[in-house]
Amino acid sequence: MRDRTLKYLLILPAALIVLGTTIYPLAFSLVTSFRDWRLTRSLTPGPFIGVEHYVIAATDDPDFAEALRVTALFVGIDVTLTTLLALGLALLLRRAGVLHSVTRAVLILPFAVSPALVGISFRFMFNAEQGVFTWLIGTLVPPLKGFVWLADPWAALLVLVFSDAWRWVPYMTIVVLGGLAALPKEPEEAARIDGATELQVIRDVTLPALMPVLAVVAILKTVFALKMFDQVVTLTGGGPGQSTVTLAYLVYSIGFRWYDMGYASAVAWILTAMLMVLAVWYTRLVLRKTGA
């Protein structure tokens, strides 16, 4: 009996931390999303208004519609680019050797950098006058010399995608490398014996077997891309105009610039619902892959 009690006592501190930092804020924000609460009027939540905030977001808020469009574009480009680059690097680094081992170890370094610092660094590197990336691109592509990347809506979005991919590609490469290491070697060797080229082996044997891993990578990256916030703040500030205002950044703006905590909570829960759907999909895919 004492052992049964002890195990609950041991997990109690962790359970209290999760309750205080995750469960309670989520529950409070859900309740707040159904109430009218503007900090400019009151420091306490206002009256219950039902699903009015959700109806406004779905039918009568151009800022939400624009943020949803920008988020969809960002996620689509970011996930595609990150997955393809991670796959390409993993195929290059799958061979054994000292150089490959060192490269794999170095790959994790960009992921260790703070997202906010990544945004600040890329803001400097794409500076119109002294940015190293601005200079390099202008040198390689003369028509783009002197181009102000962060002042153009599409270019700013691409810079945001590039900064996020730079941080996540190394981590996803390691995940794909793990998937490649788990694949049986016999099918590839049999294809080579039958006269298949290396490209044909990758296309017809390796990629079909690796699809479950790539699906996990894509879903996982979609989750992180949907909630990406730090680089928007430090790199573009949502501009120019609203061209890089994602849903996560819109929640911040509504809550801490416009002080409408009720509506901010509603938009946050719309984003949370998307993340929950992807999390359930990801969990089912992983369990199916492991046979659990």
mmCIF file of C-alpha atoms in Angstrom:
data_model
loop_
_atom_site.group_PDB
_atom_site.id
_atom_site.type_symbol
_atom_site.label_atom_id
_atom_site.label_comp_id
_atom_site.label_asym_id
_atom_site.label_seq_id
_atom_site.Cartn_x
_atom_site.Cartn_y
_atom_site.Cartn_z
ATOM 1 C CA MET A 1 0.000 0.000 0.000
ATOM 2 C CA ARG A 2 2.863 2.303 0.838
ATOM 3 C CA ASP A 3 4.482 1.652 -2.573
ATOM 4 C CA ARG A 4 1.221 2.470 -4.347
ATOM 5 C CA THR A 5 0.989 5.756 -2.488
ATOM 6 C CA LEU A 6 4.644 6.594 -3.050
ATOM 7 C CA LYS A 7 4.398 6.498 -6.847
ATOM 8 C CA TYR A 8 1.629 9.104 -6.788
ATOM 9 C CA LEU A 9 3.574 11.279 -4.370
ATOM 10 C CA LEU A 10 6.604 11.166 -6.682
ATOM 11 C CA ILE A 11 4.642 12.389 -9.705
ATOM 12 C CA LEU A 12 2.675 14.970 -7.707
ATOM 13 C CA PRO A 13 5.192 17.854 -8.192
ATOM 14 C CA ALA A 14 5.263 17.325 -11.964
ATOM 15 C CA ALA A 15 1.470 17.041 -12.067
ATOM 16 C CA LEU A 16 1.095 20.305 -10.142
ATOM 17 C CA ILE A 17 3.493 22.091 -12.493
ATOM 18 C CA VAL A 18 1.586 20.852 -15.562
ATOM 19 C CA LEU A 19 -1.697 21.828 -13.933
ATOM 20 C CA GLY A 20 -0.483 25.324 -13.098
ATOM 21 C CA THR A 21 1.368 26.098 -16.335
ATOM 22 C CA THR A 22 -0.720 24.255 -18.942
ATOM 23 C CA ILE A 23 -4.113 22.903 -17.877
ATOM 24 C CA TYR A 24 -5.290 25.924 -15.882
ATOM 25 C CA PRO A 25 -4.241 28.537 -18.505
ATOM 26 C CA LEU A 26 -5.903 26.496 -21.256
ATOM 27 C CA ALA A 27 -9.130 26.159 -19.281
ATOM 28 C CA PHE A 28 -9.117 29.829 -18.302
ATOM 29 C CA SER A 29 -8.522 30.992 -21.880
ATOM 30 C CA LEU A 30 -11.348 28.730 -23.117
ATOM 31 C CA VAL A 31 -13.763 30.305 -20.644
ATOM 32 C CA THR A 32 -12.461 33.774 -21.543
ATOM 33 C CA SER A 33 -13.128 33.157 -25.240
ATOM 34 C CA PHE A 34 -16.868 33.081 -24.463
ATOM 35 C CA ARG A 35 -16.792 36.374 -22.555
ATOM 36 C CA ASP A 36 -16.434 40.025 -23.488
ATOM 37 C CA TRP A 37 -13.205 41.223 -21.898
ATOM 38 C CA ARG A 38 -11.368 44.343 -23.013
ATOM 39 C CA LEU A 39 -8.578 45.483 -20.731
ATOM 40 C CA THR A 40 -9.285 49.102 -21.688
ATOM 41 C CA ARG A 41 -12.643 48.775 -19.934
ATOM 42 C CA SER A 42 -12.033 46.355 -17.075
ATOM 43 C CA LEU A 43 -9.291 44.279 -15.477
ATOM 44 C CA THR A 44 -11.726 41.410 -14.887
ATOM 45 C CA PRO A 45 -13.607 39.300 -17.481
ATOM 46 C CA GLY A 46 -16.921 40.766 -18.653
ATOM 47 C CA PRO A 47 -20.286 39.169 -19.378
ATOM 48 C CA PHE A 48 -20.823 35.844 -21.123
ATOM 49 C CA ILE A 49 -21.499 36.353 -24.865
ATOM 50 C CA GLY A 50 -21.458 32.758 -26.136
ATOM 51 C CA VAL A 51 -19.785 31.987 -29.460
ATOM 52 C CA GLU A 52 -19.914 35.579 -30.725
ATOM 53 C CA HIS A 53 -16.131 35.857 -30.949
ATOM 54 C CA TYR A 54 -15.898 32.673 -33.014
ATOM 55 C CA VAL A 55 -18.668 33.864 -35.348
ATOM 56 C CA ILE A 56 -16.898 37.206 -35.841
ATOM 57 C CA ALA A 57 -13.611 35.443 -36.646
ATOM 58 C CA ALA A 58 -15.283 33.128 -39.165
ATOM 59 C CA THR A 59 -17.512 35.647 -40.911
ATOM 60 C CA ASP A 60 -16.652 39.276 -40.194
ATOM 61 C CA ASP A 61 -12.949 39.801 -39.518
ATOM 62 C CA PRO A 62 -10.726 40.559 -42.532
ATOM 63 C CA ASP A 63 -7.628 40.524 -40.307
ATOM 64 C CA PHE A 64 -8.345 36.943 -39.250
ATOM 65 C CA ALA A 65 -9.011 35.903 -42.868
ATOM 66 C CA GLU A 66 -5.747 37.509 -43.993
ATOM 67 C CA ALA A 67 -3.782 35.907 -41.134
ATOM 68 C CA LEU A 68 -5.297 32.537 -42.031
ATOM 69 C CA ARG A 69 -4.229 32.978 -45.666
ATOM 70 C CA VAL A 70 -0.706 34.038 -44.684
ATOM 71 C CA THR A 71 -0.429 31.123 -42.246
ATOM 72 C CA ALA A 72 -1.553 28.644 -44.908
ATOM 73 C CA LEU A 73 1.010 30.018 -47.382
ATOM 74 C CA PHE A 74 3.784 30.031 -44.814
ATOM 75 C CA VAL A 75 3.045 26.512 -43.574
ATOM 76 C CA GLY A 76 2.710 25.090 -47.090
ATOM 77 C CA ILE A 77 5.998 26.543 -48.355
ATOM 78 C CA ASP A 78 7.886 25.986 -45.098
ATOM 79 C CA VAL A 79 6.874 22.349 -44.623
ATOM 80 C CA THR A 80 7.545 21.456 -48.271
ATOM 81 C CA LEU A 81 10.949 23.150 -48.319
ATOM 82 C CA THR A 82 12.028 21.749 -44.943
ATOM 83 C CA THR A 83 10.968 18.180 -45.779
ATOM 84 C CA LEU A 84 12.655 18.172 -49.197
ATOM 85 C CA LEU A 85 15.901 19.687 -47.895
ATOM 86 C CA ALA A 86 15.964 17.309 -44.918
ATOM 87 C CA LEU A 87 15.449 14.343 -47.258
ATOM 88 C CA GLY A 88 18.191 15.506 -49.619
ATOM 89 C CA LEU A 89 20.703 16.085 -46.826
ATOM 90 C CA ALA A 90 19.854 12.773 -45.177
ATOM 91 C CA LEU A 91 20.472 10.885 -48.433
ATOM 92 C CA LEU A 92 23.836 12.634 -48.766
ATOM 93 C CA LEU A 93 24.873 11.937 -45.175
ATOM 94 C CA ARG A 94 23.640 8.358 -44.794
ATOM 95 C CA ARG A 95 26.986 6.824 -45.683
ATOM 96 C CA ALA A 96 29.401 5.922 -42.915
ATOM 97 C CA GLY A 97 32.609 7.886 -42.411
ATOM 98 C CA VAL A 98 34.332 10.380 -40.127
ATOM 99 C CA LEU A 99 33.287 13.390 -42.212
ATOM 100 C CA HIS A 100 29.668 12.298 -42.273
ATOM 101 C CA SER A 101 29.684 11.660 -38.512
ATOM 102 C CA VAL A 102 31.130 15.117 -37.783
ATOM 103 C CA THR A 103 28.613 16.731 -40.127
ATOM 104 C CA ARG A 104 25.733 14.978 -38.344
ATOM 105 C CA ALA A 105 26.989 16.293 -35.005
ATOM 106 C CA VAL A 106 27.295 19.850 -36.337
ATOM 107 C CA LEU A 107 23.795 19.674 -37.833
ATOM 108 C CA ILE A 108 22.124 20.057 -34.459
ATOM 109 C CA LEU A 109 23.751 23.459 -33.776
ATOM 110 C CA PRO A 110 21.234 25.646 -35.693
ATOM 111 C CA PHE A 111 18.389 24.008 -33.767
ATOM 112 C CA ALA A 112 20.053 25.024 -30.502
ATOM 113 C CA VAL A 113 19.833 28.720 -31.448
ATOM 114 C CA SER A 114 16.932 30.674 -29.942
ATOM 115 C CA PRO A 115 14.160 31.384 -32.509
ATOM 116 C CA ALA A 116 14.152 35.046 -31.464
ATOM 117 C CA LEU A 117 17.903 35.235 -32.088
ATOM 118 C CA VAL A 118 17.422 33.592 -35.489
ATOM 119 C CA GLY A 119 14.956 36.336 -36.422
ATOM 120 C CA ILE A 120 17.278 39.117 -35.266
ATOM 121 C CA SER A 121 20.234 37.571 -37.115
ATOM 122 C CA PHE A 122 18.311 37.217 -40.371
ATOM 123 C CA ARG A 123 17.054 40.789 -40.031
ATOM 124 C CA PHE A 124 20.660 41.965 -39.978
ATOM 125 C CA MET A 125 21.721 39.601 -42.789
ATOM 126 C CA PHE A 126 18.908 40.866 -45.036
ATOM 127 C CA ASN A 127 19.585 44.516 -44.238
ATOM 128 C CA ALA A 128 19.230 46.542 -47.436
ATOM 129 C CA GLU A 129 22.620 48.265 -47.107
ATOM 130 C CA GLN A 130 24.951 45.978 -45.155
ATOM 131 C CA GLY A 131 23.238 42.573 -45.066
ATOM 132 C CA VAL A 132 25.478 39.694 -46.126
ATOM 133 C CA PHE A 133 22.618 37.767 -47.739
ATOM 134 C CA THR A 134 21.448 40.890 -49.575
ATOM 135 C CA TRP A 135 24.989 41.396 -50.908
ATOM 136 C CA LEU A 136 25.456 37.716 -51.811
ATOM 137 C CA ILE A 137 22.138 37.407 -53.666
ATOM 138 C CA GLY A 138 22.769 40.721 -55.444
ATOM 139 C CA THR A 139 26.191 39.471 -56.548
ATOM 140 C CA LEU A 140 24.890 36.137 -57.836
ATOM 141 C CA VAL A 141 21.719 37.621 -59.361
ATOM 142 C CA PRO A 142 22.541 41.184 -60.536
ATOM 143 C CA PRO A 143 18.878 42.233 -61.131
ATOM 144 C CA LEU A 144 18.305 41.746 -57.364
ATOM 145 C CA LYS A 145 21.206 43.995 -56.356
ATOM 146 C CA GLY A 146 19.985 46.537 -53.821
ATOM 147 C CA PHE A 147 16.612 44.823 -53.489
ATOM 148 C CA VAL A 148 14.992 45.557 -50.118
ATOM 149 C CA TRP A 149 13.794 42.100 -49.149
ATOM 150 C CA LEU A 150 11.932 42.993 -45.991
ATOM 151 C CA ALA A 151 9.998 45.790 -47.697
ATOM 152 C CA ASP A 152 8.340 43.530 -50.266
ATOM 153 C CA PRO A 153 5.367 41.402 -49.101
ATOM 154 C CA TRP A 154 6.276 38.203 -50.935
ATOM 155 C CA ALA A 155 10.014 38.581 -50.342
ATOM 156 C CA ALA A 156 9.468 39.162 -46.614
ATOM 157 C CA LEU A 157 7.386 35.982 -46.409
ATOM 158 C CA LEU A 158 10.092 34.020 -48.242
ATOM 159 C CA VAL A 159 12.759 35.393 -45.884
ATOM 160 C CA LEU A 160 10.604 34.270 -42.953
ATOM 161 C CA VAL A 161 10.305 30.792 -44.502
ATOM 162 C CA PHE A 162 14.055 30.689 -45.147
ATOM 163 C CA SER A 163 14.868 31.598 -41.532
ATOM 164 C CA ASP A 164 12.538 28.926 -40.173
ATOM 165 C CA ALA A 165 13.803 26.284 -42.598
ATOM 166 C CA TRP A 166 17.422 27.130 -41.685
ATOM 167 C CA ARG A 167 16.639 26.318 -38.065
ATOM 168 C CA TRP A 168 14.537 23.184 -38.604
ATOM 169 C CA VAL A 169 16.191 21.425 -41.568
ATOM 170 C CA PRO A 170 19.138 20.070 -39.517
ATOM 171 C CA TYR A 171 16.849 18.582 -36.860
ATOM 172 C CA MET A 172 14.535 17.013 -39.448
ATOM 173 C CA THR A 173 17.582 15.700 -41.318
ATOM 174 C CA ILE A 174 18.582 13.753 -38.213
ATOM 175 C CA VAL A 175 15.040 12.354 -37.965
ATOM 176 C CA VAL A 176 15.149 11.213 -41.607
ATOM 177 C CA LEU A 177 18.630 9.760 -41.063
ATOM 178 C CA GLY A 178 17.159 7.671 -38.272
ATOM 179 C CA GLY A 179 14.454 6.468 -40.637
ATOM 180 C CA LEU A 180 17.017 5.593 -43.299
ATOM 181 C CA ALA A 181 19.120 3.663 -40.782
ATOM 182 C CA ALA A 182 16.083 1.557 -39.856
ATOM 183 C CA LEU A 183 15.328 0.540 -43.454
ATOM 184 C CA PRO A 184 16.392 -2.978 -44.495
ATOM 185 C CA LYS A 185 19.343 -2.988 -46.899
ATOM 186 C CA GLU A 186 18.337 -6.090 -48.867
ATOM 187 C CA PRO A 187 15.766 -4.436 -51.197
ATOM 188 C CA GLU A 188 18.234 -1.723 -52.217
ATOM 189 C CA GLU A 189 21.032 -4.237 -52.783
ATOM 190 C CA ALA A 190 18.713 -6.441 -54.832
ATOM 191 C CA ALA A 191 17.712 -3.457 -56.990
ATOM 192 C CA ARG A 192 21.369 -2.585 -57.637
ATOM 193 C CA ILE A 193 22.134 -6.188 -58.573
ATOM 194 C CA ASP A 194 19.233 -6.057 -61.058
ATOM 195 C CA GLY A 195 20.926 -3.086 -62.727
ATOM 196 C CA ALA A 196 19.008 -0.160 -61.245
ATOM 197 C CA THR A 197 20.839 3.156 -61.059
ATOM 198 C CA GLU A 198 21.271 4.965 -57.736
ATOM 199 C CA LEU A 199 18.516 7.419 -58.671
ATOM 200 C CA GLN A 200 16.155 4.551 -59.527
ATOM 201 C CA VAL A 201 16.950 2.825 -56.225
ATOM 202 C CA ILE A 202 16.120 5.999 -54.297
ATOM 203 C CA ARG A 203 12.950 6.668 -56.307
ATOM 204 C CA ASP A 204 11.536 3.140 -56.488
ATOM 205 C CA VAL A 205 12.849 1.480 -53.316
ATOM 206 C CA THR A 206 14.048 3.941 -50.683
ATOM 207 C CA LEU A 207 11.384 6.653 -50.920
ATOM 208 C CA PRO A 208 8.335 4.324 -50.800
ATOM 209 C CA ALA A 209 9.765 2.620 -47.708
ATOM 210 C CA LEU A 210 10.585 5.997 -46.139
ATOM 211 C CA MET A 211 7.154 7.559 -46.674
ATOM 212 C CA PRO A 212 5.885 6.886 -43.109
ATOM 213 C CA VAL A 213 8.928 8.713 -41.702
ATOM 214 C CA LEU A 214 8.488 11.611 -44.132
ATOM 215 C CA ALA A 215 4.814 11.823 -43.160
ATOM 216 C CA VAL A 216 5.806 12.075 -39.496
ATOM 217 C CA VAL A 217 8.349 14.792 -40.370
ATOM 218 C CA ALA A 218 5.780 16.744 -42.404
ATOM 219 C CA ILE A 219 3.093 16.583 -39.701
ATOM 220 C CA LEU A 220 5.540 17.473 -36.939
ATOM 221 C CA LYS A 221 6.893 20.410 -38.940
ATOM 222 C CA THR A 222 3.348 21.579 -39.690
ATOM 223 C CA VAL A 223 2.634 21.742 -35.946
ATOM 224 C CA PHE A 224 5.740 23.838 -35.300
ATOM 225 C CA ALA A 225 5.127 26.064 -38.338
ATOM 226 C CA LEU A 226 1.536 26.793 -37.281
ATOM 227 C CA LYS A 227 2.625 28.115 -33.899
ATOM 228 C CA MET A 228 5.757 29.904 -35.106
ATOM 229 C CA PHE A 229 5.838 33.320 -33.444
ATOM 230 C CA ASP A 230 9.306 34.454 -32.353
ATOM 231 C CA GLN A 231 10.748 35.080 -35.806
ATOM 232 C CA VAL A 232 7.713 37.073 -36.907
ATOM 233 C CA VAL A 233 8.249 39.425 -33.965
ATOM 234 C CA THR A 234 11.996 39.843 -34.350
ATOM 235 C CA LEU A 235 12.374 39.544 -38.141
ATOM 236 C CA THR A 236 9.395 41.190 -39.852
ATOM 237 C CA GLY A 237 7.081 42.477 -37.107
ATOM 238 C CA GLY A 238 4.180 41.222 -39.208
ATOM 239 C CA GLY A 239 5.034 43.570 -42.065
ATOM 240 C CA PRO A 240 5.227 45.011 -44.542
ATOM 241 C CA GLY A 241 1.540 45.720 -44.024
ATOM 242 C CA GLN A 242 0.008 42.414 -42.919
ATOM 243 C CA SER A 243 1.980 40.219 -45.306
ATOM 244 C CA THR A 244 3.644 38.170 -42.538
ATOM 245 C CA VAL A 245 0.956 38.306 -39.830
ATOM 246 C CA THR A 246 0.393 34.671 -38.884
ATOM 247 C CA LEU A 247 -2.380 33.409 -36.609
ATOM 248 C CA ALA A 248 0.000 33.191 -33.651
ATOM 249 C CA TYR A 249 1.122 36.782 -34.195
ATOM 250 C CA LEU A 250 -2.490 37.906 -34.647
ATOM 251 C CA VAL A 251 -3.360 36.447 -31.228
ATOM 252 C CA TYR A 252 -0.517 38.469 -29.725
ATOM 253 C CA SER A 253 -1.635 41.654 -31.489
ATOM 254 C CA ILE A 254 -5.281 41.300 -30.470
ATOM 255 C CA GLY A 255 -4.420 40.547 -26.856
ATOM 256 C CA PHE A 256 -1.453 42.807 -26.152
ATOM 257 C CA ARG A 257 -1.883 45.651 -28.634
ATOM 258 C CA TRP A 258 -5.655 45.955 -28.894
ATOM 259 C CA TYR A 259 -6.230 44.570 -25.353
ATOM 260 C CA ASP A 260 -9.208 42.457 -26.410
ATOM 261 C CA MET A 261 -8.496 39.383 -24.299
ATOM 262 C CA GLY A 262 -11.808 37.667 -25.064
ATOM 263 C CA TYR A 263 -11.364 37.775 -28.834
ATOM 264 C CA ALA A 264 -7.656 36.914 -28.545
ATOM 265 C CA SER A 265 -8.584 33.805 -26.552
ATOM 266 C CA ALA A 266 -11.097 32.769 -29.213
ATOM 267 C CA VAL A 267 -8.543 33.111 -32.039
ATOM 268 C CA ALA A 268 -5.983 31.271 -29.906
ATOM 269 C CA TRP A 269 -8.412 28.393 -29.438
ATOM 270 C CA ILE A 270 -9.068 28.208 -33.179
ATOM 271 C CA LEU A 271 -5.316 27.799 -33.624
ATOM 272 C CA THR A 272 -5.230 25.309 -30.740
ATOM 273 C CA ALA A 273 -7.965 23.234 -32.399
ATOM 274 C CA MET A 274 -5.851 23.002 -35.564
ATOM 275 C CA LEU A 275 -2.853 21.906 -33.524
ATOM 276 C CA MET A 276 -4.908 19.314 -31.646
ATOM 277 C CA VAL A 277 -6.120 17.756 -34.901
ATOM 278 C CA LEU A 278 -2.543 17.521 -36.165
ATOM 279 C CA ALA A 279 -1.338 16.157 -32.811
ATOM 280 C CA VAL A 280 -3.931 13.374 -32.881
ATOM 281 C CA TRP A 281 -3.019 12.571 -36.492
ATOM 282 C CA TYR A 282 0.690 12.530 -35.603
ATOM 283 C CA THR A 283 0.113 10.263 -32.587
ATOM 284 C CA ARG A 284 -1.954 7.783 -34.580
ATOM 285 C CA LEU A 285 0.671 7.714 -37.335
ATOM 286 C CA VAL A 286 3.497 7.095 -34.872
ATOM 287 C CA LEU A 287 1.547 4.360 -33.044
ATOM 288 C CA ARG A 288 0.714 2.694 -36.349
ATOM 289 C CA LYS A 289 4.357 2.864 -37.403
ATOM 290 C CA THR A 290 5.600 1.319 -34.160
ATOM 291 C CA GLY A 291 2.825 -1.278 -34.125
ATOM 292 C CA ALA A 292 1.554 -0.161 -30.715
#
